[in-house]
PDB file of C-alpha atoms in Angstrom:
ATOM      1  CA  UNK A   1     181.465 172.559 148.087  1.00  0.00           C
ATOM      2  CA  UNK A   2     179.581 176.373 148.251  1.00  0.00           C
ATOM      3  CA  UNK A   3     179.875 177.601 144.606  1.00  0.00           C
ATOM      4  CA  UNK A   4     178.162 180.909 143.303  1.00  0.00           C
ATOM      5  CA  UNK A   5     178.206 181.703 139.667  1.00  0.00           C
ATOM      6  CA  UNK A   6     177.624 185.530 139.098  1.00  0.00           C
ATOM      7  CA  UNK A   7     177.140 186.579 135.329  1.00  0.00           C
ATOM      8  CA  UNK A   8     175.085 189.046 133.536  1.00  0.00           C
ATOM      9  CA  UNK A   9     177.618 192.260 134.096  1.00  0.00           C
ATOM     10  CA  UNK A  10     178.848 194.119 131.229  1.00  0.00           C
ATOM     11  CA  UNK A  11     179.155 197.750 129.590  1.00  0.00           C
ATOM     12  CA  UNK A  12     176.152 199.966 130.150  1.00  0.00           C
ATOM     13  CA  UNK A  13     175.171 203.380 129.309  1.00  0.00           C
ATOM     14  CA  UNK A  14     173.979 205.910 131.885  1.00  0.00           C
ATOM     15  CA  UNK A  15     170.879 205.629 133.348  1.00  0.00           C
ATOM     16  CA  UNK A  16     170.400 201.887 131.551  1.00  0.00           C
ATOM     17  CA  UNK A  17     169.863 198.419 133.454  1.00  0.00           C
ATOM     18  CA  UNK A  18     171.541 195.234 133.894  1.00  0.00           C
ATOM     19  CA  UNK A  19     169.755 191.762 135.589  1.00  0.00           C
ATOM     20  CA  UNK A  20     172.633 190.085 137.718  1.00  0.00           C
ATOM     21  CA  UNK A  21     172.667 186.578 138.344  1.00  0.00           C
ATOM     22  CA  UNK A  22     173.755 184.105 140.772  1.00  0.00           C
ATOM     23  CA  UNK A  23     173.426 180.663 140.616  1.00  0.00           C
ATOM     24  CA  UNK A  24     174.216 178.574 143.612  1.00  0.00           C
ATOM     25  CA  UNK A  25     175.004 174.897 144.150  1.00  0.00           C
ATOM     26  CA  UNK A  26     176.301 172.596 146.459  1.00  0.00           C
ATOM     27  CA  UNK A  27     174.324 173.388 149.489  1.00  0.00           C
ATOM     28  CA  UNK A  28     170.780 173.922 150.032  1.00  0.00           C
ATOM     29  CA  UNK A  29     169.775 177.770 148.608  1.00  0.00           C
ATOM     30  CA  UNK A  30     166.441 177.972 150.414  1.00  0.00           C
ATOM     31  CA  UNK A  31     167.661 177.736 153.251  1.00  0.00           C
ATOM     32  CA  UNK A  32     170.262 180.543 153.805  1.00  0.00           C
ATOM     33  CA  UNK A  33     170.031 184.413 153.368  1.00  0.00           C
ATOM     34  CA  UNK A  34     172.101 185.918 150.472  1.00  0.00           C
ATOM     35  CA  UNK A  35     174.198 189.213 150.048  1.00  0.00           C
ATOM     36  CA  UNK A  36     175.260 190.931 147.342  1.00  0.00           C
ATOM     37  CA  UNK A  37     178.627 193.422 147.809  1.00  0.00           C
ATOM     38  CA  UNK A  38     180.460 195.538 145.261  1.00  0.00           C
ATOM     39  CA  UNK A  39     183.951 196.519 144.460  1.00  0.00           C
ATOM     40  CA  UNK A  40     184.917 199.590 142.401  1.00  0.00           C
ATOM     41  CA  UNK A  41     188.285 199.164 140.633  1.00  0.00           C
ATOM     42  CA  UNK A  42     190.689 199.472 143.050  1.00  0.00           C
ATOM     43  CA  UNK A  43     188.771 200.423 145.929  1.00  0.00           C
ATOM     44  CA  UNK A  44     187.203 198.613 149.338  1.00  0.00           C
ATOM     45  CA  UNK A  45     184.263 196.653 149.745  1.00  0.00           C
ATOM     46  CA  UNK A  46     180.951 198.312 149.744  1.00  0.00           C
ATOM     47  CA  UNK A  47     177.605 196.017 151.023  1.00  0.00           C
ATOM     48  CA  UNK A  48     174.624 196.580 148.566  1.00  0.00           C
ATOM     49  CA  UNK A  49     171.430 194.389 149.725  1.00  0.00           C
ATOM     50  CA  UNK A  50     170.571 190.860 151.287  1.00  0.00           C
ATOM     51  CA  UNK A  51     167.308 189.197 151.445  1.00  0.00           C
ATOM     52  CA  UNK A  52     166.288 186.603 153.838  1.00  0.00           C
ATOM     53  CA  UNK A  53     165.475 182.727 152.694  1.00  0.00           C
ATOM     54  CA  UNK A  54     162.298 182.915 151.867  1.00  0.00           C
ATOM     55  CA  UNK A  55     162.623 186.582 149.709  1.00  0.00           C
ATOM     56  CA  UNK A  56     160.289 188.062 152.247  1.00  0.00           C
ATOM     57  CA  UNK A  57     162.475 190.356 153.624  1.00  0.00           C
ATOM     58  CA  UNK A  58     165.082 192.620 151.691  1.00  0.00           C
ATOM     59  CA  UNK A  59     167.141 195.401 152.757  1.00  0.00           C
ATOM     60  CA  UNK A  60     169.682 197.701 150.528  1.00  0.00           C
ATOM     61  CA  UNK A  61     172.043 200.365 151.043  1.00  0.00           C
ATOM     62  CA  UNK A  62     171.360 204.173 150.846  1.00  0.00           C
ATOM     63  CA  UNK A  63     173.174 204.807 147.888  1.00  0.00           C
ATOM     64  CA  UNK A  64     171.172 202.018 145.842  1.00  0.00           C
ATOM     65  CA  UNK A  65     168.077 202.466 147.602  1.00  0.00           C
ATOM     66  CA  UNK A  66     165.114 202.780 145.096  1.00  0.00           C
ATOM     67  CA  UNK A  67     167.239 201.538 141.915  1.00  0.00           C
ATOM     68  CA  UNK A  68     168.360 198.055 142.719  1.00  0.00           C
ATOM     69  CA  UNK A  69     165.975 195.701 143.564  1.00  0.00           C
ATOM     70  CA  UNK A  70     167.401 192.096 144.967  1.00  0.00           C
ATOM     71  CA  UNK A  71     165.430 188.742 144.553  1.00  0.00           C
ATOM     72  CA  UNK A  72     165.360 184.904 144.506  1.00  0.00           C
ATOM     73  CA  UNK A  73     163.945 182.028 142.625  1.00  0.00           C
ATOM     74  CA  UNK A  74     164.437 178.718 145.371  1.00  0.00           C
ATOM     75  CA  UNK A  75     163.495 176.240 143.091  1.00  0.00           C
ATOM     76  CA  UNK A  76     165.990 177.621 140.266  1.00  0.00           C
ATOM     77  CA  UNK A  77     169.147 178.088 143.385  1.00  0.00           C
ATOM     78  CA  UNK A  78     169.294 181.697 141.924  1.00  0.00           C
ATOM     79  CA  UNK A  79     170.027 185.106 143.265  1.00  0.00           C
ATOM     80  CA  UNK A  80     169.139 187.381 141.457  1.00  0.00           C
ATOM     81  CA  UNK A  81     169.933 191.698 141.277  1.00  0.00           C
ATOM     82  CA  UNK A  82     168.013 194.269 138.761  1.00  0.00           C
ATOM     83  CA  UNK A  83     170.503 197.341 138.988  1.00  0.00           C
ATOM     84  CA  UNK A  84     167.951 200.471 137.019  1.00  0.00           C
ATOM     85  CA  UNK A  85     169.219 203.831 136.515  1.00  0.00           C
ATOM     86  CA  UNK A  86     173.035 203.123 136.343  1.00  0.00           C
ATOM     87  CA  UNK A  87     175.492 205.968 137.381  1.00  0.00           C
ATOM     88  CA  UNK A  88     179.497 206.201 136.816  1.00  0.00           C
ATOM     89  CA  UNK A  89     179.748 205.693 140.195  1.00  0.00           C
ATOM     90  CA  UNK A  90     178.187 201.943 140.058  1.00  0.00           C
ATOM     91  CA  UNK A  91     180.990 200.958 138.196  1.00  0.00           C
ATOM     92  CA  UNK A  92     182.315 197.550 140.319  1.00  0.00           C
ATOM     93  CA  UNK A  93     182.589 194.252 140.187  1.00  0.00           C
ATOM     94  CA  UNK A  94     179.073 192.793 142.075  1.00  0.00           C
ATOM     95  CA  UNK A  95     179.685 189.692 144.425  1.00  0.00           C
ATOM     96  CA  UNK A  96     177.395 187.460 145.444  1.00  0.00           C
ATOM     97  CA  UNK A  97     177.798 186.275 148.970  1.00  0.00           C
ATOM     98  CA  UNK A  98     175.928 183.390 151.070  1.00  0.00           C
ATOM     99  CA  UNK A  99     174.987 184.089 155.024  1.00  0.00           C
ATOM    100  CA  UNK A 100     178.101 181.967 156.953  1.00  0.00           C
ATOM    101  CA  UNK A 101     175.486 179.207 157.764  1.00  0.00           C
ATOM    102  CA  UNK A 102     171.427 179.377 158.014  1.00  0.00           C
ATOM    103  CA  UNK A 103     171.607 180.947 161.752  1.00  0.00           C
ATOM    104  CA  UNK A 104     174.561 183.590 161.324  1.00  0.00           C
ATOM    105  CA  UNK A 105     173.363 186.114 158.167  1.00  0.00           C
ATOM    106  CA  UNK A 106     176.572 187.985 157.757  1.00  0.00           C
ATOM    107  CA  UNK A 107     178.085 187.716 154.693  1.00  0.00           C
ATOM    108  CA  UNK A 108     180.389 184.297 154.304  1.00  0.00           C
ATOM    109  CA  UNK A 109     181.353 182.782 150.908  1.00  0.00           C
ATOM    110  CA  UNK A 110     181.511 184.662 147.470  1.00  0.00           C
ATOM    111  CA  UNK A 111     181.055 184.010 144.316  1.00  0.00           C
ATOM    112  CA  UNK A 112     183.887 185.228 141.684  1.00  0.00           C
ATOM    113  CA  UNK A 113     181.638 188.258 140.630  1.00  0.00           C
ATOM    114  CA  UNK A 114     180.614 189.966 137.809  1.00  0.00           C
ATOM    115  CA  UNK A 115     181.954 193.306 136.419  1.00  0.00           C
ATOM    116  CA  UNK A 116     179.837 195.991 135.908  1.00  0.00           C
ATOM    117  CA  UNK A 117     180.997 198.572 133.764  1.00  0.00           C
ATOM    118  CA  UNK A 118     178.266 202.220 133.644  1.00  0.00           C
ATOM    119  CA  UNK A 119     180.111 204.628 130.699  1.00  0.00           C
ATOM    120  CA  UNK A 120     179.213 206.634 127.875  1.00  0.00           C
TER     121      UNK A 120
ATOM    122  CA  UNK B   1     184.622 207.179 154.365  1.00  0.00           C
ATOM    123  CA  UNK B   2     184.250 204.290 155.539  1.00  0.00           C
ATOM    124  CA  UNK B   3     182.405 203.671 158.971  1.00  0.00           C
ATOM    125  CA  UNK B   4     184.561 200.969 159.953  1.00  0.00           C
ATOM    126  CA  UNK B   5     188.242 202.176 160.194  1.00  0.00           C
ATOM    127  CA  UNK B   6     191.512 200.130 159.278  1.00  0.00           C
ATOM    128  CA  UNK B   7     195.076 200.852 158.825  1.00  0.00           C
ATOM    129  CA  UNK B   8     195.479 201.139 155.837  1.00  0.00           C
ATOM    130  CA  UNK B   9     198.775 198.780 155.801  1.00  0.00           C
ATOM    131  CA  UNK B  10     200.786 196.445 157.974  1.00  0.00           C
ATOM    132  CA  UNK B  11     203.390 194.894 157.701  1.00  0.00           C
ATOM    133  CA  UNK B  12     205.694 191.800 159.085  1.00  0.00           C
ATOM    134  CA  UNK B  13     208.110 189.626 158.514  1.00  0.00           C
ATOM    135  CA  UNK B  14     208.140 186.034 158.100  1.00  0.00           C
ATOM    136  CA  UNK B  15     207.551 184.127 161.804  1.00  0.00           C
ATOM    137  CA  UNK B  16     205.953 187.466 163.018  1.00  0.00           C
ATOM    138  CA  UNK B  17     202.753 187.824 164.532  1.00  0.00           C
ATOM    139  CA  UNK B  18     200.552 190.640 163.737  1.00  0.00           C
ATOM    140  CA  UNK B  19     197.821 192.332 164.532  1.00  0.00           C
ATOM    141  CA  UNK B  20     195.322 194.470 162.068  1.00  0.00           C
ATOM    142  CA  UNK B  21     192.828 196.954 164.388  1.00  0.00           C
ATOM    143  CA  UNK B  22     189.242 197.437 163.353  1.00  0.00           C
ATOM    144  CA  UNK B  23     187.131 200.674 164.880  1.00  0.00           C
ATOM    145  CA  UNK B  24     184.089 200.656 164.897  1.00  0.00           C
ATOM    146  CA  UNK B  25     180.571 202.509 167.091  1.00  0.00           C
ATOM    147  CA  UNK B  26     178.493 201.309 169.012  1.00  0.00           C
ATOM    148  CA  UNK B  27     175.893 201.037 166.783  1.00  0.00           C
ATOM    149  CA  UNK B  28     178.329 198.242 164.679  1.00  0.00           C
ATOM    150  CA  UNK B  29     180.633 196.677 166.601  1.00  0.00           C
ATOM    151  CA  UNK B  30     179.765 197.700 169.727  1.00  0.00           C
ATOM    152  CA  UNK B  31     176.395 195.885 169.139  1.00  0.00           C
ATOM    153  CA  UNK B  32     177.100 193.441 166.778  1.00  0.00           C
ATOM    154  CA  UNK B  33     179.417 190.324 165.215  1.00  0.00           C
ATOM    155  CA  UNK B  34     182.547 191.289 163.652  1.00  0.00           C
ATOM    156  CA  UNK B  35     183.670 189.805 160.493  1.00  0.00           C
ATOM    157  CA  UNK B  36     186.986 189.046 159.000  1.00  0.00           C
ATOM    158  CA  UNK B  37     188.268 188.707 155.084  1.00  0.00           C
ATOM    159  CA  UNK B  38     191.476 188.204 153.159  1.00  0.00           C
ATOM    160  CA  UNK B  39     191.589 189.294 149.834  1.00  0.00           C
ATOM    161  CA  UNK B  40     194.378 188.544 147.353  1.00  0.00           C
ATOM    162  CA  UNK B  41     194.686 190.561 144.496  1.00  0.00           C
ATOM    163  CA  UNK B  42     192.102 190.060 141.642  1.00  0.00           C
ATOM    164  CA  UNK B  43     190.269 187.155 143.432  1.00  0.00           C
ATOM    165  CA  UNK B  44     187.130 186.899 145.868  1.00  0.00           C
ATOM    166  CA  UNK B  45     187.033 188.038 149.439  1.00  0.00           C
ATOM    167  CA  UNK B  46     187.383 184.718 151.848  1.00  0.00           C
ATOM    168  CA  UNK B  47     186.201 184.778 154.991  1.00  0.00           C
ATOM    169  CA  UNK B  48     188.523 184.369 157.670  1.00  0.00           C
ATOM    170  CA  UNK B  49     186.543 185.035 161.187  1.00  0.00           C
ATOM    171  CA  UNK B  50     182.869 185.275 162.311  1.00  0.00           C
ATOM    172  CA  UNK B  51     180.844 186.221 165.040  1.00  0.00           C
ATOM    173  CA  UNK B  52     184.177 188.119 165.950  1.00  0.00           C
ATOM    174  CA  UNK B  53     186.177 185.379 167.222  1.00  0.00           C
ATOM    175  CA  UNK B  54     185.243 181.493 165.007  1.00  0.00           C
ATOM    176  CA  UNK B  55     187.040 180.658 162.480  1.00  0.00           C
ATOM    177  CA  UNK B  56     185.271 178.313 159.759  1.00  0.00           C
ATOM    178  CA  UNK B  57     186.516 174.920 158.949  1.00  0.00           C
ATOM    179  CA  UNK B  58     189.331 175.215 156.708  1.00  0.00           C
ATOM    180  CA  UNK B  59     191.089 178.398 158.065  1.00  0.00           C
ATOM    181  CA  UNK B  60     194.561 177.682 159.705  1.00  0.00           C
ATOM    182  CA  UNK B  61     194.445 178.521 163.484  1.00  0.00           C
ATOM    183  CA  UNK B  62     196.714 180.725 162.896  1.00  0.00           C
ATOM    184  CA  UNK B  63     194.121 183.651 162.693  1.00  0.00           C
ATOM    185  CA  UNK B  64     192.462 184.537 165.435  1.00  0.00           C
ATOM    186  CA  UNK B  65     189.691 187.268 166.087  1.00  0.00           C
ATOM    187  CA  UNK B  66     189.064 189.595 169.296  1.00  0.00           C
ATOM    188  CA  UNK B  67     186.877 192.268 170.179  1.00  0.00           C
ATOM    189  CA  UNK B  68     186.206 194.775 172.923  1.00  0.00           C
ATOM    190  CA  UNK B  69     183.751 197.827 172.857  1.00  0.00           C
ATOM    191  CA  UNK B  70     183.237 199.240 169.517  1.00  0.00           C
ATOM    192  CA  UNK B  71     187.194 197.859 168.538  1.00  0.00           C
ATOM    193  CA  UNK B  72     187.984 194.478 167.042  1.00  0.00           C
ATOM    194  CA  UNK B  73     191.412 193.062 166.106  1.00  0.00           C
ATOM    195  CA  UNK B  74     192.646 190.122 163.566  1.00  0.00           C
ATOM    196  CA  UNK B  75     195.805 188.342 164.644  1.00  0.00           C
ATOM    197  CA  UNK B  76     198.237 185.978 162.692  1.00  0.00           C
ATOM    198  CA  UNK B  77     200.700 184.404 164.241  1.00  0.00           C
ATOM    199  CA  UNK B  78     204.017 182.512 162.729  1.00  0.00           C
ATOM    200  CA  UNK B  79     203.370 184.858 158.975  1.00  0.00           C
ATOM    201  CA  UNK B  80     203.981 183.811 155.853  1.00  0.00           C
ATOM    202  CA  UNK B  81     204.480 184.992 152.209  1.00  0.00           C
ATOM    203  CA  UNK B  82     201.357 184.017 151.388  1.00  0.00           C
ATOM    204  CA  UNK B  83     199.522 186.089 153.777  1.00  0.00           C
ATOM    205  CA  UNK B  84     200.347 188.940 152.099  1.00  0.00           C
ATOM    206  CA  UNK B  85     196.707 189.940 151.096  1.00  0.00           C
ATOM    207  CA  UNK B  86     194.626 192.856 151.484  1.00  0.00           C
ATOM    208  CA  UNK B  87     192.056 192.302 155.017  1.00  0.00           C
ATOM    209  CA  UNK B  88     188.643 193.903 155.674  1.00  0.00           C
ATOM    210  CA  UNK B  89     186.689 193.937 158.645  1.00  0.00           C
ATOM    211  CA  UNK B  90     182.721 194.147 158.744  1.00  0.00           C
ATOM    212  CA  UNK B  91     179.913 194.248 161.091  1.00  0.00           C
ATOM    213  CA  UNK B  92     175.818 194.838 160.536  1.00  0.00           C
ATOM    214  CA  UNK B  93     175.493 198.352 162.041  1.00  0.00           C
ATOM    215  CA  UNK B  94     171.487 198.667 163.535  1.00  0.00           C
ATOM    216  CA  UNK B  95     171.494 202.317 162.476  1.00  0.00           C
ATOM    217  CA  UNK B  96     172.326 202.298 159.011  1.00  0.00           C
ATOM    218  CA  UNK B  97     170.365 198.737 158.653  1.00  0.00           C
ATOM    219  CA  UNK B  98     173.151 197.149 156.622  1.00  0.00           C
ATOM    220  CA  UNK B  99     176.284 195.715 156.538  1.00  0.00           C
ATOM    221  CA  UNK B 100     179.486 198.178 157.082  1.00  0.00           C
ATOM    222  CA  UNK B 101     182.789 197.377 155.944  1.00  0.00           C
ATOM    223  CA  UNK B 102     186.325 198.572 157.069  1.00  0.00           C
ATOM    224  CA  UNK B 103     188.057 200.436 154.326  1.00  0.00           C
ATOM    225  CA  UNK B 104     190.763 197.812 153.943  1.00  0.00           C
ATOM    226  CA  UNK B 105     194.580 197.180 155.252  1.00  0.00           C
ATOM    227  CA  UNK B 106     197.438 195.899 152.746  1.00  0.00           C
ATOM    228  CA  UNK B 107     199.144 193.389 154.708  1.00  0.00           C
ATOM    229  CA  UNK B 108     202.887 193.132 153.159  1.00  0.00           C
ATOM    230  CA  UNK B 109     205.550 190.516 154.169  1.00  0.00           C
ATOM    231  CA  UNK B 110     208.719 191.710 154.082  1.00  0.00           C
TER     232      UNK B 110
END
């Protein structure tokens, strides 16, 4: 069974950082690209970054572009996401997602996520 | 804004079939696979549909997925209560190189 374990949100200042992780079991991490997506309270779906199997290739979205920076450790199953330079408007809970198998990378199974919480 | 656009409800009753619309460009959809989730209140997104039409093992065959042009559909057939659930549709769009999600529709069984 696919299981991803998000943790590391919490209450930040403004303009602080936060290391998300994601730690994945029950089928074989190295092999599959990984997403991360947020949710603001109440609000839709928003796609932040993914990075290929290897953690060669990464891409993010405009609006996180420059502050968040996505990675992986293989041999620990673990996705990691260093969010820098926090705004109100980051406020969400952060999903990790696997790739729907290790030839289709659009984003398939979640994790539970973690809330992330940017206020003075 | 999203780039994808939804309805932002829908509704049914029980034995109905619906359908929830999905527009998209052709930089997204018109290009690309479309994706399909549920989402019940305070839980994860699950994934419903991929590469626009397959459902993954475990999804009743009661959804189905359909697209044409730059527009993709979900259908369920025979609803029930507990497909009362918020949907989103998604697709990788090659001009904003990332994934871009539909804004969401509120599915509610009457």
């Amino acid at each position: 069974e696919v299981q991803l374990v998000e943790s590391g949100g919490g209450l930040v200042q403004p303009g602080g950082s936060l290391r998300l992780s994601c730690v994945a079991s029950g089928f074989t991490f190295r092999s599959y690209w990984m997403h991360w997506v947020r949710q603001a309270p109440g609000r839709g779906l928003v796609w932040v970054s993914r990075i290929n199997s290897d953690g060669s290739t990464t891409t993010y979205a405009d609006s996180v572009k420059g502050r968040f920076t996505i990675s992986r450790d293989n041999a620990k199953n673990t996705l990691y996401l260093q969010v820098n330079g926090l705004r109100a408007e980051d406020t969400a809970v952060y999903f990790c997602a696997r790739a729907v198998d290790t030839s289709i990378r659009g984003v398939g199974y979640w994790g539970q996520g973690t809330l992330v919480t940017v206020s003075s | 804004q999203s780039v994808l656009t939804q309805p932002p409800s829908a509704s049914g009753t029980p034995g109905q079939w619906v359908t929830i619309s999905c527009s998209g460009s052709s930089s997204n959809i018109g290009s690309n696979s479309v994706y399909w989730y549920q989402q019940c209140p305070g839980t994860a997104p699950r994934l419903l549909i991929y590469s626009s039409n397959q459902r993954p093992s475990g999804v009743p065959d009661r959804f189905s997925g359909s697209k044409s042009g730059t527009s993709a559909s979900l259908a369920i057939s025979g609803l029930r209560s507990e497909d009362e659930s918020d949907y989103f549709c998604a697709a990788w769009d090659d001009s904003l190189s990332g994934v871009v999600f539909g804004g969401g529709t509120k599915l509610t069984v009457l």
